[in-house]
Coordinates of C-alpha atoms and ligand atoms in Angstrom, one line a residue:
M1 CA 75.5 104.4 -34.5
V2 CA 73.1 101.9 -32.6
E3 CA 73.5 98.3 -33.4
N4 CA 70.8 95.8 -33.9
V5 CA 72.8 93.1 -31.9
I6 CA 75.9 92.6 -30.4
I7 CA 77.3 89.1 -29.5
I8 CA 79.8 88.8 -27.1
G9 CA 81.8 85.6 -27.7
S10 CA 83.2 83.5 -30.6
G11 CA 83.0 79.9 -29.7
P12 CA 80.4 78.0 -31.4
A13 CA 77.6 79.9 -29.3
G14 CA 78.5 83.1 -30.4
L15 CA 79.3 82.1 -33.8
G16 CA 76.3 80.0 -34.2
A17 CA 74.0 83.1 -33.0
A18 CA 76.5 85.0 -35.6
I19 CA 75.4 83.1 -38.6
Y20 CA 71.6 83.3 -37.9
T21 CA 71.6 86.6 -36.9
A22 CA 73.5 87.6 -40.0
R23 CA 71.2 85.9 -42.2
E24 CA 68.5 87.7 -40.9
D25 CA 70.1 90.8 -42.2
F26 CA 70.7 92.3 -38.5
K27 CA 74.6 93.0 -39.5
P28 CA 75.7 91.6 -36.0
L29 CA 78.8 92.8 -34.4
V30 CA 80.7 90.3 -32.6
I31 CA 83.1 90.9 -29.7
T32 CA 85.2 88.1 -30.0
G33 CA 87.3 88.1 -27.1
V34 CA 91.1 87.4 -27.3
P35 CA 91.9 85.1 -28.7
A36 CA 88.8 84.5 -30.7
G37 CA 87.5 80.7 -30.5
G38 CA 87.0 80.0 -27.1
Q39 CA 87.6 76.3 -26.0
L40 CA 87.9 74.6 -29.2
L41 CA 91.2 76.4 -29.7
L42 CA 92.6 73.8 -27.3
T43 CA 91.6 70.9 -29.5
T44 CA 93.3 69.1 -32.2
K45 CA 90.7 66.9 -33.8
V46 CA 87.0 67.1 -33.1
E47 CA 84.9 64.1 -34.2
N48 CA 81.8 64.5 -32.7
I49 CA 80.4 67.6 -34.2
P50 CA 77.6 66.4 -36.7
G51 CA 78.4 66.7 -40.4
F52 CA 82.2 65.9 -40.5
P53 CA 82.7 62.3 -40.9
D54 CA 86.4 62.5 -40.4
G55 CA 86.6 65.1 -38.0
I56 CA 88.0 68.8 -37.9
D57 CA 90.4 70.6 -36.0
G58 CA 88.9 72.9 -33.4
P59 CA 90.4 75.8 -34.8
E60 CA 89.9 75.2 -38.3
F61 CA 86.0 74.8 -37.3
I62 CA 85.9 77.9 -35.5
D63 CA 87.4 79.9 -38.7
N64 CA 84.8 78.2 -40.8
M65 CA 82.2 79.7 -38.7
I66 CA 83.7 83.2 -38.9
K67 CA 84.1 82.9 -42.3
Q68 CA 80.4 81.5 -42.6
A69 CA 79.2 84.6 -40.4
E70 CA 81.0 87.1 -42.3
K71 CA 79.8 85.9 -45.4
F72 CA 76.2 87.2 -44.5
G73 CA 77.6 90.5 -43.0
A74 CA 78.8 89.9 -39.7
R75 CA 81.5 92.0 -38.2
M76 CA 84.4 90.8 -35.8
V77 CA 85.9 93.1 -33.4
N78 CA 88.8 91.2 -31.8
E79 CA 89.0 92.6 -28.6
N80 CA 87.8 92.0 -24.8
V81 CA 84.6 93.5 -23.2
V82 CA 85.4 94.9 -20.2
D83 CA 81.7 96.5 -19.0
I84 CA 78.2 96.4 -20.1
D85 CA 75.7 99.1 -19.0
F86 CA 72.1 97.6 -19.0
S87 CA 70.7 100.9 -17.1
S88 CA 69.3 102.7 -20.1
R89 CA 68.6 102.0 -23.7
P90 CA 70.9 101.5 -26.0
Y91 CA 72.6 99.4 -23.9
K92 CA 76.2 100.0 -24.1
V93 CA 79.2 97.4 -24.5
K94 CA 82.8 98.9 -23.5
T95 CA 85.7 96.7 -24.7
E96 CA 89.2 97.8 -24.1
S97 CA 89.5 100.6 -26.4
Q98 CA 85.9 101.6 -27.5
T99 CA 82.4 101.6 -26.3
F100 CA 79.3 100.3 -28.4
E101 CA 75.7 100.7 -28.7
T102 CA 73.2 98.4 -29.2
H103 CA 69.6 97.5 -29.1
T104 CA 69.9 93.7 -28.5
M105 CA 72.6 91.6 -27.1
I106 CA 73.6 87.9 -27.0
I107 CA 76.4 87.0 -24.3
A108 CA 78.0 83.8 -25.6
T109 CA 81.4 84.1 -23.3
G110 CA 81.7 80.4 -22.6
A111 CA 83.5 78.5 -19.5
N112 CA 86.8 77.9 -19.3
A113 CA 88.0 74.3 -18.3
R114 CA 89.9 74.8 -14.8
L115 CA 93.3 73.9 -15.1
L116 CA 96.3 72.4 -13.3
G117 CA 98.3 75.4 -13.9
I118 CA 101.8 73.5 -14.6
P119 CA 103.8 74.0 -17.5
S120 CA 103.9 70.4 -19.2
E121 CA 99.7 71.1 -19.1
M122 CA 99.6 73.4 -21.8
E123 CA 102.7 71.9 -23.7
H124 CA 100.6 68.7 -24.4
M125 CA 97.2 70.3 -24.7
G126 CA 94.9 68.8 -27.3
V127 CA 97.6 66.0 -28.2
G128 CA 97.8 63.9 -25.1
V129 CA 96.2 66.5 -22.4
S130 CA 92.3 66.8 -22.5
T131 CA 89.5 68.6 -20.9
C132 CA 86.8 66.7 -22.5
A133 CA 86.6 62.9 -22.1
T134 CA 83.4 63.4 -24.2
C135 CA 85.2 64.6 -26.8
D136 CA 88.6 62.8 -26.9
G137 CA 88.0 59.7 -25.5
A138 CA 87.6 57.6 -28.3
F139 CA 91.1 59.0 -29.3
F140 CA 92.7 56.7 -26.4
R141 CA 91.4 53.4 -27.3
G142 CA 93.4 50.7 -25.8
K143 CA 95.6 52.9 -24.0
D144 CA 96.0 53.8 -20.5
V145 CA 94.8 57.3 -19.1
T146 CA 94.7 59.2 -15.7
V147 CA 92.1 61.5 -14.8
V148 CA 92.4 64.5 -12.4
G149 CA 89.7 65.5 -9.9
G150 CA 87.3 64.2 -7.6
G151 CA 84.0 66.0 -8.6
D152 CA 81.1 64.5 -10.6
T153 CA 82.7 64.8 -14.0
A154 CA 85.9 63.2 -12.9
M155 CA 83.5 60.5 -11.8
E156 CA 81.5 60.5 -15.3
D157 CA 84.6 60.7 -17.1
S158 CA 86.3 57.8 -15.7
L159 CA 83.5 55.8 -16.5
F160 CA 83.1 56.8 -19.7
L161 CA 86.7 56.3 -20.4
T162 CA 86.6 52.2 -19.3
R163 CA 84.6 51.9 -22.4
F164 CA 87.9 52.6 -24.3
C165 CA 90.8 51.9 -22.4
P166 CA 92.2 49.3 -20.3
T167 CA 93.1 51.3 -17.1
V168 CA 91.8 54.5 -15.8
T169 CA 93.5 56.0 -12.8
I170 CA 91.9 58.8 -10.8
V171 CA 94.4 61.3 -9.1
H172 CA 92.7 63.2 -6.5
R173 CA 94.4 65.8 -4.0
R174 CA 92.2 64.8 -1.1
G175 CA 91.3 61.3 0.6
E176 CA 87.4 61.8 -0.5
F177 CA 85.7 62.5 -3.4
R178 CA 83.2 65.4 -3.4
A179 CA 81.3 63.7 -5.9
S180 CA 77.7 62.2 -5.4
K181 CA 77.8 59.0 -3.3
A182 CA 76.0 57.1 -6.6
M183 CA 78.9 58.0 -8.8
Q184 CA 81.4 57.5 -6.5
Q185 CA 80.2 54.0 -6.0
K186 CA 80.1 53.4 -9.6
V187 CA 83.8 54.2 -9.6
L188 CA 84.8 52.5 -6.7
S189 CA 83.4 49.3 -7.9
S190 CA 84.8 49.2 -11.6
P191 CA 87.7 46.7 -11.9
K192 CA 89.2 49.1 -14.6
I193 CA 89.5 52.1 -12.0
K194 CA 92.1 52.7 -9.5
V195 CA 92.2 55.7 -7.5
V196 CA 95.4 57.6 -6.2
W197 CA 94.2 59.4 -3.2
D198 CA 95.9 62.7 -1.5
S199 CA 97.9 63.2 -4.4
E200 CA 98.9 66.0 -6.7
V201 CA 100.1 66.2 -10.5
L202 CA 103.6 67.6 -10.4
E203 CA 104.3 66.9 -14.2
I204 CA 102.8 65.4 -17.3
Q205 CA 105.6 63.5 -18.8
G206 CA 106.8 62.8 -22.6
K207 CA 107.7 64.9 -25.6
E208 CA 105.4 65.7 -28.3
K209 CA 108.2 64.5 -31.0
E210 CA 108.8 61.3 -29.3
G211 CA 105.3 59.8 -29.1
G212 CA 103.5 62.0 -26.6
V213 CA 102.6 61.8 -22.9
T214 CA 104.3 58.7 -21.3
G215 CA 103.1 59.3 -17.6
V216 CA 102.4 61.7 -14.7
R217 CA 104.7 62.3 -11.9
I218 CA 102.6 62.8 -8.8
K219 CA 103.4 63.9 -5.2
N220 CA 101.5 62.2 -2.2
N221 CA 100.5 65.1 -0.2
K222 CA 100.6 63.5 3.1
T223 CA 103.9 61.7 2.6
G224 CA 105.5 63.9 0.2
A225 CA 106.6 60.9 -1.7
E226 CA 106.8 61.4 -5.6
S227 CA 106.0 58.5 -8.0
V228 CA 105.0 58.0 -11.9
I229 CA 102.0 56.6 -13.1
P230 CA 102.4 55.9 -16.6
C231 CA 99.8 56.5 -18.9
K232 CA 99.4 57.7 -22.6
G233 CA 96.2 60.4 -22.0
V234 CA 95.5 62.7 -19.3
F235 CA 92.1 64.1 -18.6
I236 CA 91.9 67.2 -16.4
A237 CA 88.5 67.3 -14.7
I238 CA 88.7 69.7 -11.8
G239 CA 85.6 72.1 -12.8
H240 CA 85.1 74.9 -15.2
V241 CA 85.1 78.8 -14.5
P242 CA 82.2 80.7 -16.3
N243 CA 83.4 83.6 -18.1
T244 CA 81.1 85.9 -16.5
K245 CA 82.9 88.1 -13.7
F246 CA 81.9 91.4 -15.8
L247 CA 78.4 90.5 -15.5
A248 CA 78.3 90.2 -11.4
G249 CA 75.7 92.6 -10.4
K250 CA 74.1 93.1 -13.5
L251 CA 72.6 89.5 -14.4
K252 CA 71.6 87.0 -12.1
L253 CA 74.4 84.4 -11.6
D254 CA 74.5 81.3 -9.2
D255 CA 76.6 80.2 -6.9
L256 CA 79.5 79.1 -9.3
G257 CA 79.1 82.1 -11.7
Y258 CA 76.8 80.6 -14.1
I259 CA 74.0 83.2 -15.6
I260 CA 70.6 82.0 -14.5
T261 CA 68.5 82.2 -17.6
K262 CA 64.7 81.0 -18.4
N263 CA 64.1 78.8 -21.1
E264 CA 67.9 78.4 -21.8
V265 CA 68.6 81.7 -23.4
L266 CA 66.2 84.6 -22.0
T267 CA 67.2 87.0 -18.8
D268 CA 65.0 89.4 -17.3
I269 CA 66.3 92.2 -19.3
P270 CA 64.2 93.0 -22.6
G271 CA 66.4 92.1 -25.8
V272 CA 69.5 90.5 -23.7
F273 CA 69.9 86.9 -24.4
V274 CA 72.5 84.4 -23.3
A275 CA 74.1 81.1 -25.2
G276 CA 76.3 78.2 -24.2
D277 CA 78.5 77.3 -21.5
N278 CA 78.0 80.4 -19.4
Q279 CA 74.7 79.2 -18.5
D280 CA 75.4 75.2 -19.2
R281 CA 77.1 73.2 -16.3
Y282 CA 75.9 70.1 -17.8
Y283 CA 76.1 69.5 -21.9
R284 CA 79.4 71.8 -22.6
Q285 CA 79.4 70.6 -26.1
A286 CA 80.2 72.2 -29.3
G287 CA 77.1 71.1 -30.5
T288 CA 75.0 72.0 -27.8
A289 CA 76.6 75.5 -27.5
S290 CA 76.0 76.2 -31.0
A291 CA 72.3 75.0 -30.8
A292 CA 72.2 77.7 -27.8
G293 CA 73.4 80.3 -30.1
I294 CA 71.0 79.8 -32.8
K295 CA 68.0 79.7 -30.4
A296 CA 69.3 83.3 -28.7
A297 CA 69.3 84.4 -32.5
L298 CA 65.8 83.4 -32.9
R299 CA 64.8 85.3 -29.8
V300 CA 66.6 88.4 -31.1
R301 CA 64.6 88.1 -34.6
E302 CA 61.1 87.6 -32.3
Y303 CA 62.0 90.6 -30.2
F304 CA 62.5 92.7 -33.3
Q305 CA 59.0 90.9 -34.8
N306 CA 57.2 92.1 -31.7
L307 CA 58.5 95.6 -31.9
S308 CA 57.1 96.3 -35.4
K309 CA 53.7 94.8 -34.5
Ligands
NDP1 P1 83.5 70.2 -8.9 O1 83.7 71.9 -8.8 O2 82.4 69.7 -8.6 O3 84.9 69.3 -8.7 C1 86.1 69.7 -9.2 C2 87.3 68.7 -8.2 O4 88.2 69.0 -8.9 C3 86.9 68.7 -6.7 O5 87.2 67.5 -6.6 C4 88.4 69.5 -6.6 O6 89.1 69.1 -5.5 C5 89.0 69.2 -7.7 N1 90.1 70.2 -7.8 C6 89.8 71.6 -7.9 N2 90.7 72.5 -8.4 C7 92.0 71.4 -8.5 C8 93.3 71.9 -8.9 N3 93.7 72.8 -8.8 N4 93.9 70.6 -8.5 C9 93.5 69.5 -8.4 N5 92.2 69.0 -8.3 C10 91.3 70.2 -8.0 O7 83.4 70.4 -10.7 P2 83.0 69.1 -11.6 O8 83.0 69.7 -13.2 O9 83.2 67.7 -11.3 O10 81.2 69.5 -11.4 C11 80.6 70.4 -11.4 C12 79.1 70.7 -11.6 O11 78.5 69.9 -12.2 C13 78.8 70.1 -10.0 O12 77.8 70.7 -9.3 C14 78.3 68.4 -10.1 O13 77.8 68.0 -9.5 C15 77.9 68.9 -11.6 N6 77.8 67.6 -12.3 C16 77.1 66.6 -12.4 C17 77.1 65.4 -13.4 C18 76.0 64.3 -13.2 O14 74.9 64.5 -12.1 N7 76.0 63.3 -13.8 C19 78.2 65.2 -14.1 C20 79.3 66.4 -14.1 C21 79.1 67.4 -13.2 P3 88.5 69.3 -3.8 O15 87.3 68.1 -4.1 O16 89.5 68.7 -3.1 O17 87.8 70.6 -3.8

């Protein structure tokens, strides 16, 4: 059997595409990735998705989207894609256990926030540790926070957090920022932001049951001296890694691995579309990703309409 459309990924982009293609009666097959759900699985309450005045837990939002897509005929395969073959039609999509054939495809594999890789980070993820200041900043109103990183995201996040937080401490592993000069200047001239240079985070301290994060233990890379920065929240802003490794040599990728598209969702390969954070270095929001999925789904509809002309 050749599928009408295979959607790879099950974050807001993939599931937005699934709902729309299912309602077109294309019976989409969604290869979800393991675990299904993407970056929203790392969050607790999400308050910036339009339509939820009281917010919604990230995993619940994903679950609702899956149910909505299935209601209209989408099918889920809980596996990872390991290879794709665009060399002949129909296209082939290989998972860990099977190979599927399809006329069209929407690649919505997302991007993972790069993490520090220390055990206490995952312990507090979504409850004191966040990878998205835009999403979670308002939860830290009136509280001191730490931002880790030295790129434009760390600068932008820190400036944004000064709206809510009395102090923002940036911990950066080197003695100079990577961020653009203009952003650096804004950060360095903010009275609410303090920078701790040449330092790495060793541990995020605090116990969830005892009120959550209390501080970060850091080490100065030059002197080896350890110290603790008291804070209630930690924002990890050390970059993102698009989930596109399996596409190397098959689609055009930029220097960081993001898929290069035209008009956001189009590739050079007929019937192959892209949606969400795997091509978006900038917006990276649940709302923008699901909108991209919807755009890709409408391009699938257009593709089949053009075939039948
Ligand atoms: P970047 O890759 O630019 O910066 C990542 C930062 O995190 C670097 O300072 C890096 O340190 C640090 N880092 C990486 N790994 C670790 C680690 N394991 N431990 C500690 N620190 C680490 O990522 P961004 O997300 O900041 O930006 C991505 C792209 O998006 C860039 O091109 C940026 O310019 C762009 N952007 C533009 C914005 C704007 O124009 N308004 C806003 C946000 C992003 P080091 O410097 O030592 O390598």
